Coordinates of C-alpha atoms and ligand atoms in Angstrom, one line a residue:
X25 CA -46.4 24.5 63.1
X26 CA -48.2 21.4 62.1
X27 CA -47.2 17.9 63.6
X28 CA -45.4 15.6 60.6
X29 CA -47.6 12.7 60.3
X30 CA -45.6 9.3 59.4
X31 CA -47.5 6.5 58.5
X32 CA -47.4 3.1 57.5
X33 CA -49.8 1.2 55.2
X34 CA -49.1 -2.7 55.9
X35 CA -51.5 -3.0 52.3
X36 CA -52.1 -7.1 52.6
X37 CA -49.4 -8.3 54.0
X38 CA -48.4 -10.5 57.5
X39 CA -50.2 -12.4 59.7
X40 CA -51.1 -12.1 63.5
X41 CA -47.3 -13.3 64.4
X42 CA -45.1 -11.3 61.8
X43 CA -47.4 -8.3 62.7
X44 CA -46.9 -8.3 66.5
X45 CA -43.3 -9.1 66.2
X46 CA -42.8 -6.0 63.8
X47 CA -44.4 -3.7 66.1
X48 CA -42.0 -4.6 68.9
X49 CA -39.1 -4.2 66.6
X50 CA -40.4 -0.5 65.3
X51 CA -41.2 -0.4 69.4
X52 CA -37.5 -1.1 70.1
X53 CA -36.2 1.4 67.5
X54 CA -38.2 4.6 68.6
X55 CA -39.9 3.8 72.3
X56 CA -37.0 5.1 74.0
X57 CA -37.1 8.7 72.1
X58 CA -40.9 8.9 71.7
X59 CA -41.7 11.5 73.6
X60 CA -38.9 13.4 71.8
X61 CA -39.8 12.5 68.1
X62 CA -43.5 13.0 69.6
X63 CA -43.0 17.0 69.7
X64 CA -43.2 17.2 66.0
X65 CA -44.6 14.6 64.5
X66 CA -47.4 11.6 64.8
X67 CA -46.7 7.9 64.2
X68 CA -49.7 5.8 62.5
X69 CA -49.7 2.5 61.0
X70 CA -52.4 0.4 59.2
X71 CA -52.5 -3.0 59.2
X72 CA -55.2 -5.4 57.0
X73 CA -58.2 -5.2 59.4
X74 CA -57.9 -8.5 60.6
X75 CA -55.1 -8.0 62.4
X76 CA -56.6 -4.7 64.0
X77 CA -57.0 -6.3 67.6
X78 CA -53.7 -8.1 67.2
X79 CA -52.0 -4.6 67.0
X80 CA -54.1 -2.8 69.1
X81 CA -52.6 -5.1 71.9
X82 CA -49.1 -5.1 70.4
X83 CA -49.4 -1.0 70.7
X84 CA -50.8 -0.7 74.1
X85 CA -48.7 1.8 76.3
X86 CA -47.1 3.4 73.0
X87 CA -47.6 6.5 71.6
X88 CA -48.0 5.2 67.8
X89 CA -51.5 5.6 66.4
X90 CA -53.9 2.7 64.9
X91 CA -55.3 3.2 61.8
X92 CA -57.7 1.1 59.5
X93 CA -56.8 0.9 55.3
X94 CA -60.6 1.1 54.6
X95 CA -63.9 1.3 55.8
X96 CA -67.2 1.0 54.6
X97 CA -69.4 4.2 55.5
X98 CA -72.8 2.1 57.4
X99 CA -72.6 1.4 61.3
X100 CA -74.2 -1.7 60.6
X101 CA -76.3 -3.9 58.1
X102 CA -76.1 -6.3 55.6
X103 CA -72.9 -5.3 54.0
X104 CA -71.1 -9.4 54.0
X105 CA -67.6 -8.8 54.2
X106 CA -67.2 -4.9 55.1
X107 CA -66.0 -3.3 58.0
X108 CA -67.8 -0.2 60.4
X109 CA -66.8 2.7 61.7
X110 CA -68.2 1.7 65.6
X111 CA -66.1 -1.5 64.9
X112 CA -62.7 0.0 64.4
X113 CA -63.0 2.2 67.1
X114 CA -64.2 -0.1 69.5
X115 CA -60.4 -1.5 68.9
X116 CA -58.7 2.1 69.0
X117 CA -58.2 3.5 65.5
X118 CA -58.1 7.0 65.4
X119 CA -57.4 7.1 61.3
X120 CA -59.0 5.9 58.3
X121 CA -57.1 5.4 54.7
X122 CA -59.8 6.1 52.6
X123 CA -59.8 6.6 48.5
X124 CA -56.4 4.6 48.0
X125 CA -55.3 4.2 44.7
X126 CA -55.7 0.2 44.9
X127 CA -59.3 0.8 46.1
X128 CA -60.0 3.3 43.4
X129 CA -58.5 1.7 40.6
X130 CA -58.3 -2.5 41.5
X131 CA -61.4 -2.0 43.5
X132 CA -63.3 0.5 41.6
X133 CA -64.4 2.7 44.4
X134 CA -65.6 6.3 42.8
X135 CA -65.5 10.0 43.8
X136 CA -68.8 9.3 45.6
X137 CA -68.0 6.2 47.6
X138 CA -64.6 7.6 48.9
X139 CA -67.1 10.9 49.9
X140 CA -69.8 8.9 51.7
X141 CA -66.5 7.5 53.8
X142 CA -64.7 10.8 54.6
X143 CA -67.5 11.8 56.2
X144 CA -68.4 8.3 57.8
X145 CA -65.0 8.8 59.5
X146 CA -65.5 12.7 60.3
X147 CA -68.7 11.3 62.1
X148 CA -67.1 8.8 64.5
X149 CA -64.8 11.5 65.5
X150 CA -61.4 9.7 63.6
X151 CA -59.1 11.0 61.0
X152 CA -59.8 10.2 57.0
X153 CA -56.6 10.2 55.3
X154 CA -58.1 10.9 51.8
X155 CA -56.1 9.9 49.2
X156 CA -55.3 11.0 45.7
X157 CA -53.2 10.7 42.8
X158 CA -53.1 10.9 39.1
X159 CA -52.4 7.7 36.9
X160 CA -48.7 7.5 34.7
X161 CA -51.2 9.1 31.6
X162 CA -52.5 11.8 33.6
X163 CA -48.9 12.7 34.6
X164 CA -47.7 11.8 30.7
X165 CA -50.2 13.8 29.6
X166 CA -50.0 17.2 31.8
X167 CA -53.3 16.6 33.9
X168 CA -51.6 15.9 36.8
X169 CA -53.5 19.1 38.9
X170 CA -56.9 18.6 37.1
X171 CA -57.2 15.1 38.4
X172 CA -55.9 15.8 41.8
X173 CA -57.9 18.8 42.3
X174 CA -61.3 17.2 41.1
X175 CA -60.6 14.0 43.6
X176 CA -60.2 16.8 46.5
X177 CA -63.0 18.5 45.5
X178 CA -65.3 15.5 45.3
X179 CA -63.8 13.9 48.4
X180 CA -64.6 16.6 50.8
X181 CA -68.3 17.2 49.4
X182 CA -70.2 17.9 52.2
X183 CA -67.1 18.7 54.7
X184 CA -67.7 21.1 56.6
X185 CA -65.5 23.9 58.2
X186 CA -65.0 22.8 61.8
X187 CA -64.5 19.3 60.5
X188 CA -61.8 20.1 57.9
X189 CA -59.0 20.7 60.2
X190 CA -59.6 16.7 61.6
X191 CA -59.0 15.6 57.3
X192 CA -55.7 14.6 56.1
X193 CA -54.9 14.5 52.8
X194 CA -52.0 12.4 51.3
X195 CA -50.9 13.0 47.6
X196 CA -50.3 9.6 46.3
X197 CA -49.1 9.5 42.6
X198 CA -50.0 6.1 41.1
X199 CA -46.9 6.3 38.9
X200 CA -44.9 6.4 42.1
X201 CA -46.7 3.6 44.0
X202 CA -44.5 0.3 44.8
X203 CA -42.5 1.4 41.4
X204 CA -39.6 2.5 43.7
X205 CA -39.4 5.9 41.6
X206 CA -41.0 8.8 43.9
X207 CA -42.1 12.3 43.2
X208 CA -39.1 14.6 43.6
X209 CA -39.1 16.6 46.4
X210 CA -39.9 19.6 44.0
X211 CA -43.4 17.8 41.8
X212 CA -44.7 16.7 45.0
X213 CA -44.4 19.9 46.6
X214 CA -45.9 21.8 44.1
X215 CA -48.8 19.5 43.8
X216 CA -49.3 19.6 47.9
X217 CA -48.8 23.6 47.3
X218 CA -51.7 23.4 44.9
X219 CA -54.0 21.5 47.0
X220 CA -53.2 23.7 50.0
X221 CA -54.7 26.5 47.9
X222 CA -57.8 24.9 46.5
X223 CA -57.9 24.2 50.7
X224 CA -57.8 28.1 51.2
X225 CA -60.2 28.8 48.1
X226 CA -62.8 26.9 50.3
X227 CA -62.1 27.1 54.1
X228 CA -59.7 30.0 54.5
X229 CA -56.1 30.6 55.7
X230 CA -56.8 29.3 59.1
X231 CA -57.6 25.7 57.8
X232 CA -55.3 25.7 55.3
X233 CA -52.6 26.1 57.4
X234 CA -53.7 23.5 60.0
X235 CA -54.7 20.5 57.3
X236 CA -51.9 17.7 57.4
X237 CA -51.3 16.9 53.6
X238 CA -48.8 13.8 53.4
X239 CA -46.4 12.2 50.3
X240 CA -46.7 8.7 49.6
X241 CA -45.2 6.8 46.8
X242 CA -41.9 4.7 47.2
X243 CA -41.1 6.8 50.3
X244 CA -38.0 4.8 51.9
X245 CA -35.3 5.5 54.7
X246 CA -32.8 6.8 51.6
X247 CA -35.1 10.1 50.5
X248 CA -37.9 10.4 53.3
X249 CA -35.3 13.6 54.7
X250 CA -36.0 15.6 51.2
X251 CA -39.3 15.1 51.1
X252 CA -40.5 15.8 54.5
X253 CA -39.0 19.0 54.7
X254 CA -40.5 20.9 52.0
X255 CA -43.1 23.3 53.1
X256 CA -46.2 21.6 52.3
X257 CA -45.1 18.4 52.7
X258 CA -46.4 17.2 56.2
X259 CA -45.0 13.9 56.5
X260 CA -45.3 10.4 54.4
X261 CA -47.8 7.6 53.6
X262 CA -45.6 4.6 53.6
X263 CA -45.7 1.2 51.6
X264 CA -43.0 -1.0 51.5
X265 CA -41.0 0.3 53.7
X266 CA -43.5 0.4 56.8
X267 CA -42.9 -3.4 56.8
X268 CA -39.2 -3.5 57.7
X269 CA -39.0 -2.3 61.3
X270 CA -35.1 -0.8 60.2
X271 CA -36.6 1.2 57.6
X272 CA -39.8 2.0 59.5
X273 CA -38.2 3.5 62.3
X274 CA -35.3 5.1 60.5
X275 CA -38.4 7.1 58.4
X276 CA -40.2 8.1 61.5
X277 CA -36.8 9.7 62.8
X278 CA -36.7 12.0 59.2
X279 CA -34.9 15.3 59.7
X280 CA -37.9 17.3 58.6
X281 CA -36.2 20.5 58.3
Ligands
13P324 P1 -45.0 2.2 48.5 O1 -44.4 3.0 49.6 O2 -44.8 0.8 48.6 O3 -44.7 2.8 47.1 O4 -46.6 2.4 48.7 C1 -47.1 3.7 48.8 C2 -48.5 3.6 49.3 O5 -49.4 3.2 48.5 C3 -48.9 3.9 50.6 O6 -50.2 4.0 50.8

């Protein structure tokens, strides 16, 4: 069976104070049962990189994951402003958000950008969380599938078969992101069906079984339950809700069956 992953995207928000106080709160709701909750699913969360090291020492001793919202796909060099691989691990992330919708669409990143990064991440040994999503018109307009399969398609360019089990995909809907109107249970589950097949088209029943393919899109502590335990849905990328340490840890304890 594969391990839920629950994971929280901080997006820009808090600073080194608010961030290290919420991790002892989420710390203070699920500590005590992690070793429990840790037989069937992973906890990650993804605060602005700033407030990487912060976190990192906020976390130590816990079993909840550090993971970065972006990277850029160089070790080193003049990139002002951008963040390496070697750096972020050299605090302890093991996953990399990479292809958000807010990147794609805010911060114009393409198919080939988000590509160079998957396999930046697959390099330095850590997890890329690849990301896609159709916009409201693509969903209005029945192309929902199209665009999600061509993102996967030109996302894992290059990925090859022993390093596809270490991807994770997360099916965010743009339409669904921060509007507080998620995916039904059922449309998510057929879209994460879909992209576990284009999965098997390409690297066979074996990976396709083992790749971690997530829901994000106003997940909260009210519907997290439904959507988790469909099939193909292998836990949730979490906005909003991954800043309230109630919420937060109410969402990692989702009955997931
Ligand atoms: P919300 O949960 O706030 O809708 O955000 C989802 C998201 O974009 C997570 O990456």
């Amino acid at each position: 069976m594969r391990k839920k992953l629950i994971a929280g995207n901080w997006k820009m928000h808090l600073g080194p104070v608010e961030a290290r106080a919420l991790i002892a709160a989420i710390r203070a709701g699920i500590d005590r049962d992690a070793a429990a909750l840790g037989k069937d699913r992973d906890v990650m969360v993804a605060p602005p990189a700033i407030l990487i090291p912060a976190v990192a020492q906020a976390l130590a001793g816990s079993s909840i994951m550090l993971g970065a919202q972006n990277m850029h796909y160089e070790d080193k060099g003049a990139f002002t402003g951008e963040v390496s691989p070697p750096m972020l691990k050299g605090y302890g992330v093991t996953h990399v958000i990479i292809g958000h919708s807010e990147r794609r669409h805010i911060f114009h990143e393409t198919d080939v950008l988000i590509n160079r990064k998957v396999l930046a991440a697959l390099k330095h040994r850590m997890t890329p969380i690849l990301c896609v999503g159709e916009t409201q018109d693509e969903h209005d307009n029945g192309r929902a599938l199209d665009v999600v399969l061509h993102q996967l398609r030109l996302g894992l360019e290059n990925v090859g078969d022993d390093d596809m089990t270490a991807v994770a995909i997360a099916y965010e809907p743009v339409w669904a992101i921060g509007t507080g109107r998620n995916a039904t249970p059922e449309q998510a589950e057929s879209v994460h069906a879909a992209i576990r097949a284009a999965i098997l088209e390409r690297y066979g029943p074996e990976r396709a079984a083992a790749v971690r393919i997530i829901y994000g899109g106003s997940v909260n502590a009210d519907n997290v339950d439904s959507l988790v335990s469909k099939p193909d849905i292998d836990g949730a990328l979490v906005g909003g809700a991954s800043l309230k340490a109630d919420s937060f840890a109410r969402i990692v304890r989702a009955r997931t069956r």
